[in-house]
Coordinates of N, CA and C and ligand atoms in Angstrom, one line a residue:
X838 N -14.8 -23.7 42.5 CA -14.0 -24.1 41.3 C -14.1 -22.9 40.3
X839 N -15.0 -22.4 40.1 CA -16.1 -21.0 39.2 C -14.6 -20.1 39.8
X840 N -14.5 -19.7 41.1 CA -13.9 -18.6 41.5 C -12.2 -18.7 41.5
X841 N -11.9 -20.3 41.2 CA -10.5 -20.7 41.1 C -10.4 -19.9 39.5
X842 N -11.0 -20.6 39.0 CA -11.0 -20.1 37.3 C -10.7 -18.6 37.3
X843 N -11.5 -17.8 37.7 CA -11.8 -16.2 37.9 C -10.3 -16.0 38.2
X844 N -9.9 -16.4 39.3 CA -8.8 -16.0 40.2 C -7.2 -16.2 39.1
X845 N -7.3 -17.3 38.8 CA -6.4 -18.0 37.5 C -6.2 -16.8 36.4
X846 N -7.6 -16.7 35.9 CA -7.8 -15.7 34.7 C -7.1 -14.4 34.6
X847 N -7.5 -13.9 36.1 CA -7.1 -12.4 36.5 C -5.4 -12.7 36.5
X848 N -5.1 -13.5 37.2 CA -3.6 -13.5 37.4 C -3.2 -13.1 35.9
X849 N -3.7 -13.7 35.5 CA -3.3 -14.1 33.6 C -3.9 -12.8 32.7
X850 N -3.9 -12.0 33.2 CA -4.7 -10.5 32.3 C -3.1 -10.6 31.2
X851 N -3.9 -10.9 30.0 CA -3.3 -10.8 29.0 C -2.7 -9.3 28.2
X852 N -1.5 -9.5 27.7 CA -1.3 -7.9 27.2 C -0.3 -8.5 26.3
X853 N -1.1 -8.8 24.7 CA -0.5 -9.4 24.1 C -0.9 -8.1 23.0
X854 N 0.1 -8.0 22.0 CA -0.2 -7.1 20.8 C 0.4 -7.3 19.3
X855 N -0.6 -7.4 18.6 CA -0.7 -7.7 17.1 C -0.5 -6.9 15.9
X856 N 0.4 -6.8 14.8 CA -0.2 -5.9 13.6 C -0.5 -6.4 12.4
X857 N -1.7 -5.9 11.5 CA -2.1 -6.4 10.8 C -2.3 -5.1 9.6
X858 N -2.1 -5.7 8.3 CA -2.7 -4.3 7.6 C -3.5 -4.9 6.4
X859 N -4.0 -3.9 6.1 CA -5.4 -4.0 4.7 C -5.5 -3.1 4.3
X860 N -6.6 -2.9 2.9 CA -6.9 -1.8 2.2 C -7.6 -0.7 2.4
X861 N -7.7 0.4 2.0 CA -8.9 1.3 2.0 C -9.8 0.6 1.0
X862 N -11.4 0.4 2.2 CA -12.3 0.5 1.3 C -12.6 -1.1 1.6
X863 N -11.6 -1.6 1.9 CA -12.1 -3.2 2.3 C -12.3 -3.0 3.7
X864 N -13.4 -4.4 4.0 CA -13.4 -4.6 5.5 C -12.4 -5.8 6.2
X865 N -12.4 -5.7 7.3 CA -11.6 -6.7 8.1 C -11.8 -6.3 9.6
X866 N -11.2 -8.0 9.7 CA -12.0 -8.6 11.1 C -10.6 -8.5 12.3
X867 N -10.6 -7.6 13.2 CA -9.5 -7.3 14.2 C -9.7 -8.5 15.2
X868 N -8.7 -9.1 15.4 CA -9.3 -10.5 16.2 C -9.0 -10.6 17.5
X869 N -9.8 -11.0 18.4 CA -9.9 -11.2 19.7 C -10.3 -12.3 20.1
X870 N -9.9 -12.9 21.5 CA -10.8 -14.1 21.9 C -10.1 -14.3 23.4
X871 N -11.2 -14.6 23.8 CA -11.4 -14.9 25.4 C -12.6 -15.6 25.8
X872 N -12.3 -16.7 26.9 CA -13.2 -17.1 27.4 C -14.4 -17.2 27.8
X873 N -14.9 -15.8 27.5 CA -15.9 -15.2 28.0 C -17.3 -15.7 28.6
X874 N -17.2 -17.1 28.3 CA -18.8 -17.9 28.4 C -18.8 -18.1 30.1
X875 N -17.2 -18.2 31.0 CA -17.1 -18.8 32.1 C -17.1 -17.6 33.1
X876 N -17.8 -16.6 32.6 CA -18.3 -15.4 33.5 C -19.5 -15.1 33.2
X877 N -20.5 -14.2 34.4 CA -21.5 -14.1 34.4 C -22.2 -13.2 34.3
X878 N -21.3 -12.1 34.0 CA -21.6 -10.6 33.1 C -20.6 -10.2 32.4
X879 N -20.2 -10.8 31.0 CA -19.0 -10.0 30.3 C -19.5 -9.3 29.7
X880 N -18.7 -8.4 29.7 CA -18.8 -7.6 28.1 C -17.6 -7.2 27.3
X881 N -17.3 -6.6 26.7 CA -16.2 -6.6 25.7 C -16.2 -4.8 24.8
X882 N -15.4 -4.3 25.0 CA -15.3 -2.9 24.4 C -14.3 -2.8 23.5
X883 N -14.3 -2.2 22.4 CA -13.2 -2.1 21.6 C -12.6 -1.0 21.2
X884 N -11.6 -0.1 21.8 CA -11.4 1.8 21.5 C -10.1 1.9 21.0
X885 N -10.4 2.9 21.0 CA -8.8 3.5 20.4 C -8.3 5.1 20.9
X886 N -7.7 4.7 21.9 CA -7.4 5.4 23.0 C -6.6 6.8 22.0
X887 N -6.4 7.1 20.8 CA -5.8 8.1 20.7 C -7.5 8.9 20.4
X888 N -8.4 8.5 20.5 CA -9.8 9.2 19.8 C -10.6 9.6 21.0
X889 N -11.3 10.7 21.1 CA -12.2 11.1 22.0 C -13.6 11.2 21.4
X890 N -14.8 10.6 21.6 CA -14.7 9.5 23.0 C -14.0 8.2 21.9
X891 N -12.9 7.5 22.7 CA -12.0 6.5 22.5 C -13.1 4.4 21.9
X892 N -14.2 4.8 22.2 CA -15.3 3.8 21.8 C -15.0 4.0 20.9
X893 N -15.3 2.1 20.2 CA -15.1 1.9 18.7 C -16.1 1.3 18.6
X894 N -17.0 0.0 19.4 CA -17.6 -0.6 19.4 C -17.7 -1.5 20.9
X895 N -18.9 -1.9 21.2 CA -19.3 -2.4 22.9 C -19.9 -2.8 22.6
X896 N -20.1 -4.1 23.1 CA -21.2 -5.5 23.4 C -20.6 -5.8 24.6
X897 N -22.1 -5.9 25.2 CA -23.1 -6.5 26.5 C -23.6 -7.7 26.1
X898 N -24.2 -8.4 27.1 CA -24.9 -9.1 27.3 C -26.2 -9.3 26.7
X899 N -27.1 -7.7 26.8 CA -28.4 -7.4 26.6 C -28.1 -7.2 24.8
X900 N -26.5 -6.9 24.2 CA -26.5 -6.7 22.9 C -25.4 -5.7 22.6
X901 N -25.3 -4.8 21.5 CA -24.6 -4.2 21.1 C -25.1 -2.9 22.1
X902 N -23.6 -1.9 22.9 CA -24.2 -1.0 23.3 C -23.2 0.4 22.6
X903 N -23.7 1.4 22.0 CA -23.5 1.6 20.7 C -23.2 3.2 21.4
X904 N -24.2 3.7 22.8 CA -24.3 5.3 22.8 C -23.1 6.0 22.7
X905 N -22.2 5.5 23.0 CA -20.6 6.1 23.6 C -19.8 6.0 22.3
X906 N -20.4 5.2 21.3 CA -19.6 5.4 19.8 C -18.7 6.2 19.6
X907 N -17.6 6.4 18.9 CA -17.3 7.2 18.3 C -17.7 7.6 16.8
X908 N -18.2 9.3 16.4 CA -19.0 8.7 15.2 C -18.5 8.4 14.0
X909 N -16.9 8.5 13.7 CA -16.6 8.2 12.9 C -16.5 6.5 12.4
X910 N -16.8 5.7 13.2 CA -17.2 4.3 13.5 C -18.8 3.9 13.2
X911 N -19.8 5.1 12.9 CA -20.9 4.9 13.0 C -21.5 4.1 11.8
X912 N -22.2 2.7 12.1 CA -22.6 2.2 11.3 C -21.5 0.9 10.3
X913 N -19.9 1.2 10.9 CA -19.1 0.8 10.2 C -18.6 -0.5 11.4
X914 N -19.3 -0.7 12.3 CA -18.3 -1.8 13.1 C -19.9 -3.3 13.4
X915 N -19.3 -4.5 13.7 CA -20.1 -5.3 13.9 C -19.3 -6.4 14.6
X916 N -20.1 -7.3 15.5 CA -19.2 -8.9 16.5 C -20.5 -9.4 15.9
X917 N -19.7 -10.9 15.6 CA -21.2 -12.0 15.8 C -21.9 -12.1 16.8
X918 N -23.2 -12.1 16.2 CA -24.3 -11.9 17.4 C -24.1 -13.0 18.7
X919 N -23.2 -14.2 19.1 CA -23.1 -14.7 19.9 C -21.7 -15.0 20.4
X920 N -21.1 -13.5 20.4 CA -19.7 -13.4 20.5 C -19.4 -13.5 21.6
X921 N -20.0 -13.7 22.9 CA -20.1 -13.2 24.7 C -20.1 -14.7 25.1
X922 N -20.9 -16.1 23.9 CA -21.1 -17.1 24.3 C -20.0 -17.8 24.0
X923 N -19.3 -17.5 22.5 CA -18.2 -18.3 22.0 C -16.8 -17.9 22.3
X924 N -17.3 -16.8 22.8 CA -15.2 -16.2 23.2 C -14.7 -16.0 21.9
X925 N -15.6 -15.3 20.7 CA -14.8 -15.0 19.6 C -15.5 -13.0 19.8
X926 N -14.2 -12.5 19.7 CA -14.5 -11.3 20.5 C -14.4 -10.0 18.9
X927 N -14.3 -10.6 17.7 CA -13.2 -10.0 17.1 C -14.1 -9.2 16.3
X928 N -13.8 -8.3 15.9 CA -14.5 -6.8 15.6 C -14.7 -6.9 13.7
X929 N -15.3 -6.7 13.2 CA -15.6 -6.9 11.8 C -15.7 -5.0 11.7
X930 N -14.6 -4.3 11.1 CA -14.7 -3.0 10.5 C -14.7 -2.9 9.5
X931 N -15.7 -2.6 8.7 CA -16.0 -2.3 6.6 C -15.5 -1.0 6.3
X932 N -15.5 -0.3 5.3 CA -15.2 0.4 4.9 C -13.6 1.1 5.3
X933 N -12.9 0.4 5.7 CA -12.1 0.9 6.2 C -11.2 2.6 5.2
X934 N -11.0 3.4 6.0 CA -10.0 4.2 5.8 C -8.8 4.6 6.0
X935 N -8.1 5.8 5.2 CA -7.1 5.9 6.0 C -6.9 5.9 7.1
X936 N -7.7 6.8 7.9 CA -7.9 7.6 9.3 C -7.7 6.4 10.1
X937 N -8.1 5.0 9.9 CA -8.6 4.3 10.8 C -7.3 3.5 11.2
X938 N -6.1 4.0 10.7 CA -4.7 3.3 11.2 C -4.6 3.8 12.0
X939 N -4.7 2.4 13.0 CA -3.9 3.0 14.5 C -4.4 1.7 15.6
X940 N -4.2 1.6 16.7 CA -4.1 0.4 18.0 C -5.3 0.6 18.4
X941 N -5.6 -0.8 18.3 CA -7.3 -1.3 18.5 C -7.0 -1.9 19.8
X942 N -7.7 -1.5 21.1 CA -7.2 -2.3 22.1 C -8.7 -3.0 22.5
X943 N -8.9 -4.5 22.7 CA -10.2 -5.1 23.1 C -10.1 -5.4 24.3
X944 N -10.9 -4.9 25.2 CA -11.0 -4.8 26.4 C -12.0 -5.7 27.3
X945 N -11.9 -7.1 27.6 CA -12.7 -7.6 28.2 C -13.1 -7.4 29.7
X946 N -14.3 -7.5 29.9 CA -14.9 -6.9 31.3 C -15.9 -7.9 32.2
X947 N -15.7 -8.1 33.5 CA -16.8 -9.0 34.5 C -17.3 -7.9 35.4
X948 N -18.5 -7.8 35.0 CA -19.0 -6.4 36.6 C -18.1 -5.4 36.0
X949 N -17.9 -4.9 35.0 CA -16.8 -3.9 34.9 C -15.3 -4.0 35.4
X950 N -14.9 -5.2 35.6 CA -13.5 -5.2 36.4 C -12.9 -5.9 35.2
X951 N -11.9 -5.4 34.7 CA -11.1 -5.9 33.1 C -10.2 -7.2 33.5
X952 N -10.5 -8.0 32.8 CA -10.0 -9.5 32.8 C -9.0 -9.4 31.8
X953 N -9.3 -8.8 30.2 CA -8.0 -9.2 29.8 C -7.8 -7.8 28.7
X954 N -7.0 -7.0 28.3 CA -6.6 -6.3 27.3 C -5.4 -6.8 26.2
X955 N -6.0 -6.7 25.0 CA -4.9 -7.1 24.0 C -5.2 -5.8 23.1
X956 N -3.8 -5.6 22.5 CA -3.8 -4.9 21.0 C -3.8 -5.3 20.1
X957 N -4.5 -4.8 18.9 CA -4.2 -4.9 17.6 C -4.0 -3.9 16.8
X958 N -2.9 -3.6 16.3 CA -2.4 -2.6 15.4 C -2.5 -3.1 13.5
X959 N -3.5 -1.8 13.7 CA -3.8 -1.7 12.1 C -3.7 -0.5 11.4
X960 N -3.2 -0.8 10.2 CA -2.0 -0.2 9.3 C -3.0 -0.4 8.0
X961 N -4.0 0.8 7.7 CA -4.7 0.7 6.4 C -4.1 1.2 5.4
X962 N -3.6 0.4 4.3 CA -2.7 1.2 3.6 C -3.5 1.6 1.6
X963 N -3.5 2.3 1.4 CA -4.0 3.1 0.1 C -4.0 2.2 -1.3
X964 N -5.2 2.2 -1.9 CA -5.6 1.0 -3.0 C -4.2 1.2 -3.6
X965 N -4.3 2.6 -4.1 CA -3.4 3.0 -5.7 C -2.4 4.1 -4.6
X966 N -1.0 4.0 -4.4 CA -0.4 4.8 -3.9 C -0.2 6.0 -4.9
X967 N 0.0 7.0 -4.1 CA -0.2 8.4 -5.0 C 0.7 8.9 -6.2
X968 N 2.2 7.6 -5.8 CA 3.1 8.3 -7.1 C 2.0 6.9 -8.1
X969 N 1.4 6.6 -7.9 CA 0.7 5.3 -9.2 C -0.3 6.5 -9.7
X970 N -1.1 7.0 -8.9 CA -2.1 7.7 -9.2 C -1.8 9.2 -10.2
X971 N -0.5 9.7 -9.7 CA 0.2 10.7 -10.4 C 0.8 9.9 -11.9
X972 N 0.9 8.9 -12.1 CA 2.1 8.6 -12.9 C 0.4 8.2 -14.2
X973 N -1.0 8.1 -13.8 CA -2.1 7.2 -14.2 C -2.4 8.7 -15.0
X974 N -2.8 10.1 -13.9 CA -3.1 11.6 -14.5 C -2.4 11.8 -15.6
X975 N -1.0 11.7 -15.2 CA 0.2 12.0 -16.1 C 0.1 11.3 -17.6
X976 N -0.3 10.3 -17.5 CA -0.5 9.9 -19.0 C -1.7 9.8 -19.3
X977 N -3.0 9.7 -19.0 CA -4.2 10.5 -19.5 C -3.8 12.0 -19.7
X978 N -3.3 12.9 -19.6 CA -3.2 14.5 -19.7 C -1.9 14.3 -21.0
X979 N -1.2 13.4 -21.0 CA -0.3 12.9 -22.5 C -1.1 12.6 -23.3
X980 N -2.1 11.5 -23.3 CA -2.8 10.9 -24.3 C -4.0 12.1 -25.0
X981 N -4.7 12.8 -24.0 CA -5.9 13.6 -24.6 C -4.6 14.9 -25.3
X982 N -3.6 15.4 -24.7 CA -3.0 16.6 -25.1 C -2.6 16.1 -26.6
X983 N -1.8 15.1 -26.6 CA -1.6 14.2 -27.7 C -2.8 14.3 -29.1
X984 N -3.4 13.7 -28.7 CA -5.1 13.5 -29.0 C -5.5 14.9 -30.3
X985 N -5.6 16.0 -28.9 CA -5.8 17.5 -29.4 C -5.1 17.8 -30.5
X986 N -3.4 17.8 -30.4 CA -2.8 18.4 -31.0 C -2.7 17.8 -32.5
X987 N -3.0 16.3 -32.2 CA -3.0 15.6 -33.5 C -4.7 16.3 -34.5
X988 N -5.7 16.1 -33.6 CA -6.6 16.3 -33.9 C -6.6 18.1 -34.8
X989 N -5.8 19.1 -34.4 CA -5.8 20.4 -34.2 C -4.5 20.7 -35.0
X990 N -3.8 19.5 -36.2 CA -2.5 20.2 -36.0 C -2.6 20.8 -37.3
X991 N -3.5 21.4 -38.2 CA -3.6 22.5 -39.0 C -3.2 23.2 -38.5
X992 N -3.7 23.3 -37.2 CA -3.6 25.2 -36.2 C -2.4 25.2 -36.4
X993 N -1.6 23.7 -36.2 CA -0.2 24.6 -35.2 C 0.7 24.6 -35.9
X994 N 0.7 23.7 -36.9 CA 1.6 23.9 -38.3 C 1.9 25.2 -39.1
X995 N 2.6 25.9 -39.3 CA 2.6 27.3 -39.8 C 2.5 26.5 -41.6
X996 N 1.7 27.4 -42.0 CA 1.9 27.0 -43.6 C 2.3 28.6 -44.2
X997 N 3.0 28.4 -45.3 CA 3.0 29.5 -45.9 C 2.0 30.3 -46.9
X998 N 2.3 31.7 -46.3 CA 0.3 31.9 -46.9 C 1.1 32.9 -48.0
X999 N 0.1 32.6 -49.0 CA 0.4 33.6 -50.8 C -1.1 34.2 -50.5
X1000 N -1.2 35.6 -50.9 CA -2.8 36.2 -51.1 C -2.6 36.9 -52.9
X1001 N -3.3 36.9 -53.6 CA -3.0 37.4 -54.7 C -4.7 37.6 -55.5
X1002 N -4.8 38.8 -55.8 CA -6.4 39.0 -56.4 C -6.0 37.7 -57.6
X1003 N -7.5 37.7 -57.9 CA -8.2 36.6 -59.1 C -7.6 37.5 -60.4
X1004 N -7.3 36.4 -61.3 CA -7.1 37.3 -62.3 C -5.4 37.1 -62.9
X1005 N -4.6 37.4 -61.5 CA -3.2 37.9 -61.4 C -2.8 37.1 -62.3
X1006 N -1.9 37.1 -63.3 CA -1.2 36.6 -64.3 C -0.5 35.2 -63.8
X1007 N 0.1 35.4 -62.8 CA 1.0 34.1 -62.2 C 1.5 34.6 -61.0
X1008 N 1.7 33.3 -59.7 CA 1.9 33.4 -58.5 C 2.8 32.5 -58.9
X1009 N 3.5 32.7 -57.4 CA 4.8 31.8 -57.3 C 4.6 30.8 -55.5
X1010 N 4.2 29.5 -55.9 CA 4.7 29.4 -54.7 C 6.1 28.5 -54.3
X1011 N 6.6 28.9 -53.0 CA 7.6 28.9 -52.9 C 7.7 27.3 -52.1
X1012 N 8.9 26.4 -52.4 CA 8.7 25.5 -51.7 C 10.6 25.3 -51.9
X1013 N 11.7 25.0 -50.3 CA 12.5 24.7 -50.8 C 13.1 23.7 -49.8
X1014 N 13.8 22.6 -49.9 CA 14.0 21.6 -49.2 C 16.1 22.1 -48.4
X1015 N 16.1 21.4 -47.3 CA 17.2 22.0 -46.8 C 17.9 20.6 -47.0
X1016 N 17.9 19.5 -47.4 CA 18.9 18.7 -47.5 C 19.1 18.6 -49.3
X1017 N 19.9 18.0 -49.4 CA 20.6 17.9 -51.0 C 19.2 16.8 -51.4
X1018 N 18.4 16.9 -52.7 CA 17.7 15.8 -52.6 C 19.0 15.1 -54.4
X1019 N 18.0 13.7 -54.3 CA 19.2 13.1 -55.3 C 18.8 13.4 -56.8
X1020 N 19.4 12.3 -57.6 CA 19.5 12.6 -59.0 C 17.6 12.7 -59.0
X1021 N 17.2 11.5 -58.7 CA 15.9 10.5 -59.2 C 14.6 10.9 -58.4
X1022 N 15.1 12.4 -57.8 CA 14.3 12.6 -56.4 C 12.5 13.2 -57.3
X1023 N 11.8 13.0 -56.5 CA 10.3 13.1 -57.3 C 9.8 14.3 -56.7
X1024 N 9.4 15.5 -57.2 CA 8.3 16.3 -57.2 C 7.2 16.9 -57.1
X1025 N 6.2 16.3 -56.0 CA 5.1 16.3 -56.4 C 4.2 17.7 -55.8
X1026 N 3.1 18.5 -56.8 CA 2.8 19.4 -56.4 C 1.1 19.0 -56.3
X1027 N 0.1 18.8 -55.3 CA -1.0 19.1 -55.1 C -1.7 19.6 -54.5
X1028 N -2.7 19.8 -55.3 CA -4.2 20.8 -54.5 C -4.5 20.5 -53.3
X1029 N -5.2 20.9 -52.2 CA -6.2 20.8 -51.2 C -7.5 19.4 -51.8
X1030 N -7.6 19.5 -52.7 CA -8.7 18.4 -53.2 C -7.2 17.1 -53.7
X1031 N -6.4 17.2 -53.2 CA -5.6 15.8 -54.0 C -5.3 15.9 -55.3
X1032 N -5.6 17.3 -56.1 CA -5.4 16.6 -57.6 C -3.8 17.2 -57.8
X1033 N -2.8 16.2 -58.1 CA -2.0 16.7 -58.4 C -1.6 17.7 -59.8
X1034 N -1.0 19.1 -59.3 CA -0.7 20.2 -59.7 C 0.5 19.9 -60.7
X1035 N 1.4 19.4 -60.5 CA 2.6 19.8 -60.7 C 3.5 18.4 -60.9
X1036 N 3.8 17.6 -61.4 CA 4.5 16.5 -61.0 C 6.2 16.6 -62.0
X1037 N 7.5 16.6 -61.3 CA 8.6 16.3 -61.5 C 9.2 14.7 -61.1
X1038 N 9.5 14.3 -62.4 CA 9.8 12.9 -61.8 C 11.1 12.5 -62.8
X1039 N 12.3 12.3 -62.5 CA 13.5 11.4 -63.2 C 13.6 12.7 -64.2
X1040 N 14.1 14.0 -63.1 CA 15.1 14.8 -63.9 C 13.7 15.7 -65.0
X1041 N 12.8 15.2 -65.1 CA 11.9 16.1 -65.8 C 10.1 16.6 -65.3
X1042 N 9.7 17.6 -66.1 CA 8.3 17.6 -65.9 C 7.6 16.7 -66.2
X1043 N 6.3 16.1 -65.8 CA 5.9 15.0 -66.2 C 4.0 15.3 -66.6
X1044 N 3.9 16.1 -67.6 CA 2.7 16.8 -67.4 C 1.8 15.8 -67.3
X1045 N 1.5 14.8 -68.1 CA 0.8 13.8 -68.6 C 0.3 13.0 -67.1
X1046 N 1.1 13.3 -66.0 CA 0.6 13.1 -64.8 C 0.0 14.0 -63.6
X1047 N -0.1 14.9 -64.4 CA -0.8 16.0 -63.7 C -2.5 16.1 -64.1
X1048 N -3.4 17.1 -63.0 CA -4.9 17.2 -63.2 C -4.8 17.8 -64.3
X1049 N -5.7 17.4 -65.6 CA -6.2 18.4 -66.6 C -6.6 20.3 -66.1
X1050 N -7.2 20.3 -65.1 CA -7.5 21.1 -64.8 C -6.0 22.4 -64.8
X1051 N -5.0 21.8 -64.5 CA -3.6 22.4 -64.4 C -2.7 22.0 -65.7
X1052 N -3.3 21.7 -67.0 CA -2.4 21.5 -67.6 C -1.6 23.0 -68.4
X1053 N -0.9 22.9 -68.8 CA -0.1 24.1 -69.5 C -0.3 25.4 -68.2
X1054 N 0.1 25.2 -67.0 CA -0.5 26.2 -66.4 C 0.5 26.4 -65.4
X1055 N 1.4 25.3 -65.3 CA 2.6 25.6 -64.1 C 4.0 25.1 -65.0
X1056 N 4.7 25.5 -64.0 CA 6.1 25.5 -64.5 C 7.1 25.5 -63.3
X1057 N 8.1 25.0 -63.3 CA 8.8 24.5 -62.5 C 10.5 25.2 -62.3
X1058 N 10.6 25.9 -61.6 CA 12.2 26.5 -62.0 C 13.2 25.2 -62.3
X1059 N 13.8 25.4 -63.5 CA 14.9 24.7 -64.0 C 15.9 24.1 -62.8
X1060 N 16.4 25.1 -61.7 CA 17.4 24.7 -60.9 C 16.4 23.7 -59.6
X1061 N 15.8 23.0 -60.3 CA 14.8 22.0 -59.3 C 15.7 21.2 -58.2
X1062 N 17.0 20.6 -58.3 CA 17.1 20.0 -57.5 C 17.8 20.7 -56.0
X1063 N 18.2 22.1 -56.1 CA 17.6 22.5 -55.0 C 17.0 23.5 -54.4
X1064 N 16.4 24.4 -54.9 CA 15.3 24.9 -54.5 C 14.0 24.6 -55.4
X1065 N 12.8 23.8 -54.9 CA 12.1 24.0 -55.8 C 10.4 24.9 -56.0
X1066 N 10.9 25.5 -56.9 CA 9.9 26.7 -57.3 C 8.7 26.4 -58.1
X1067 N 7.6 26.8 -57.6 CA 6.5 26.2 -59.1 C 5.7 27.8 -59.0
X1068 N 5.6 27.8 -60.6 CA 4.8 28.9 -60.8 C 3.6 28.5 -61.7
X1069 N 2.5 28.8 -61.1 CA 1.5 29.0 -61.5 C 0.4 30.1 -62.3
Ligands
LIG585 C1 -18.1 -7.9 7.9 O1 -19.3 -7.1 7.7 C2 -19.7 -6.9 6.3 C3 -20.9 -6.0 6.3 O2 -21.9 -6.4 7.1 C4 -19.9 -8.3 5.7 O3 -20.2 -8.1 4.3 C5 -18.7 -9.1 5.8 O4 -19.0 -10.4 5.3 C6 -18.3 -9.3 7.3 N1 -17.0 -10.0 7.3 C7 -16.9 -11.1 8.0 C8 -15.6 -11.8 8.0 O5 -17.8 -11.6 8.7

C-alpha cells in the first residue's frame, strides 16, 4: 500500500509556480506543502538556482542542515521545527532585501530521489520608492535653504550704505519709491533701535511724532511724493 502511495506520488511530481511580493525589511513565509510524513527519509531544500552555491535553506530529518548555505541567507531563513512531520514545508525569510527577488524553488526529497518541485517567485519591492525618497530630500534641502536665507537675510539684502565722519553738518539719506505713491501716502523714517526719525503723514511733517532725540534735526525734501529724501 506504502509503495502504491510512493508510486502515485512520483507519477504526480508536482511543478506548480507561484508569485508573491513584500517589502524590504519585512519577513515572509514562501509556502510549500507536501505530504511528507508518508515517507521514510524526507527532506526538503530550498535554492535559488540563479546563486552559487544555489542553497537557501535544508531540513533533514536529524534538523536543519545549514553547511551548503548560501551566505547571503545566513542566519536569515527558518521552517517550523516539525515541518518533515506536518507537510508544511514553507520557508520563513526576515529581513528581506532587494537582492532577494527572484524563484524560490522547494525541492522535496526520499533517499535523495525528488518527489516534488514547486516555485515561488518573489518580487521584494522598496519601502519608499526612490522618486518618493527624492521628492522627501528635495523638500528638506527647500525647507533648511529656506530656513538659512530667512534666518541670514541681512546678508543678502543689499542696503544702501552712507559713511560720513562724526561731526559732518548733514547727511542725506536717499530713499525713492518706483510706483506713484497717493495723496494720503505715510512716511515713515526709523532708527535701527525703532525710534522713529522722521514721520510724514497727510501731506505734511509730523514732528510731534517723531523720537525727541531727532527733533529739529531732519527734514524732508518738499517734492515728497515722489522721490523721498530726508536729511539729517
Ligand atoms: C519568521 O521569523 C521571524 C524571526 O524569527 C519571526 O519573528 C516571525 O514571527 C516568523 N514568521 C512567521 C510567520 O512564523
Amino acid at each position: 500500500m506504502k509503495t502504491l502511495v510512493v508510486f502515485l506520488l512520483l507519477m504526480n511530481v508536482s511543478q506548480h509556480a507561484s508569485a508573491v511580493e513584500s517589502y524590504e525589511g519585512n519577513s515572509f513565509v514562501l509556502p510549500c506543502q507536501f505530504p511528507t510524513e508518508r515517507f521514510p527519509a524526507p527532506s526538503v531544500v530550498w535554492s535559488r538556482s540563479d546563486l552559487s552555491p544555489p542553497t537557501v535553506h535544508q531540513r533533514q530529518l536529524q534538523g536543519d542542515e545549514l553547511k551548503d548555505q548560501n551566505q547571503r541567507y545566513s542566519g536569515r531563513t527558518s521552517m517550523k521545527t516539525d515541518s518533515l512531520e506536518t507537510g508544511d514545508l514553507s520557508l520563513n525569510l526576515t529581513n528581506l532585501q532587494l537582492s532577494d527577488s527572484a524563484t524560490y524553488t522547494c525541492s522535496v526529497r526520499n533517499f535523495g530521489d525528488e518527489l516534488s518541485r514547486s516555485d515561488v517567485q518573489l518580487q521584494v519591492k522598496e519601502r519608499f520608492p526612490s522618486w518618493a525618497k527624492a521628492l522627501l530630500v528635495l523638500l528638506v534641502l527647500l525647507v533648511v535653504s529656506g530656513g538659512l536665507l530667512f534666518h541670514f537675510r541681512q546678508y543678502f539684502m543689499s542696503v544702501p550704505w552712507v559713511e560720513v565722519d562724526s561731526g559732518v553738518e548733514s547727511v542725506q539719506l536717499i530713499c525713492k519709491t518706483t510706483v506713484c505713491l497717493p495723496k494720503d501716502a505715510k512716511v515713515e523714517w526709523k532708527d535701527a533701535n525703532n525710534r522713529k526719525v522722521h514721520v510724514y503723514e497727510n501731506g505734511s511733517d509730523q514732528p510731534e511724532k517723531q523720537h525727541e532725540d531727532y527733533r529739529d534735526r531732519t527734514k524732508m525734501k518738499r517734492k515728497v511724493l515722489e522721490p523721498g529724501d530726508l536729511k539729517v
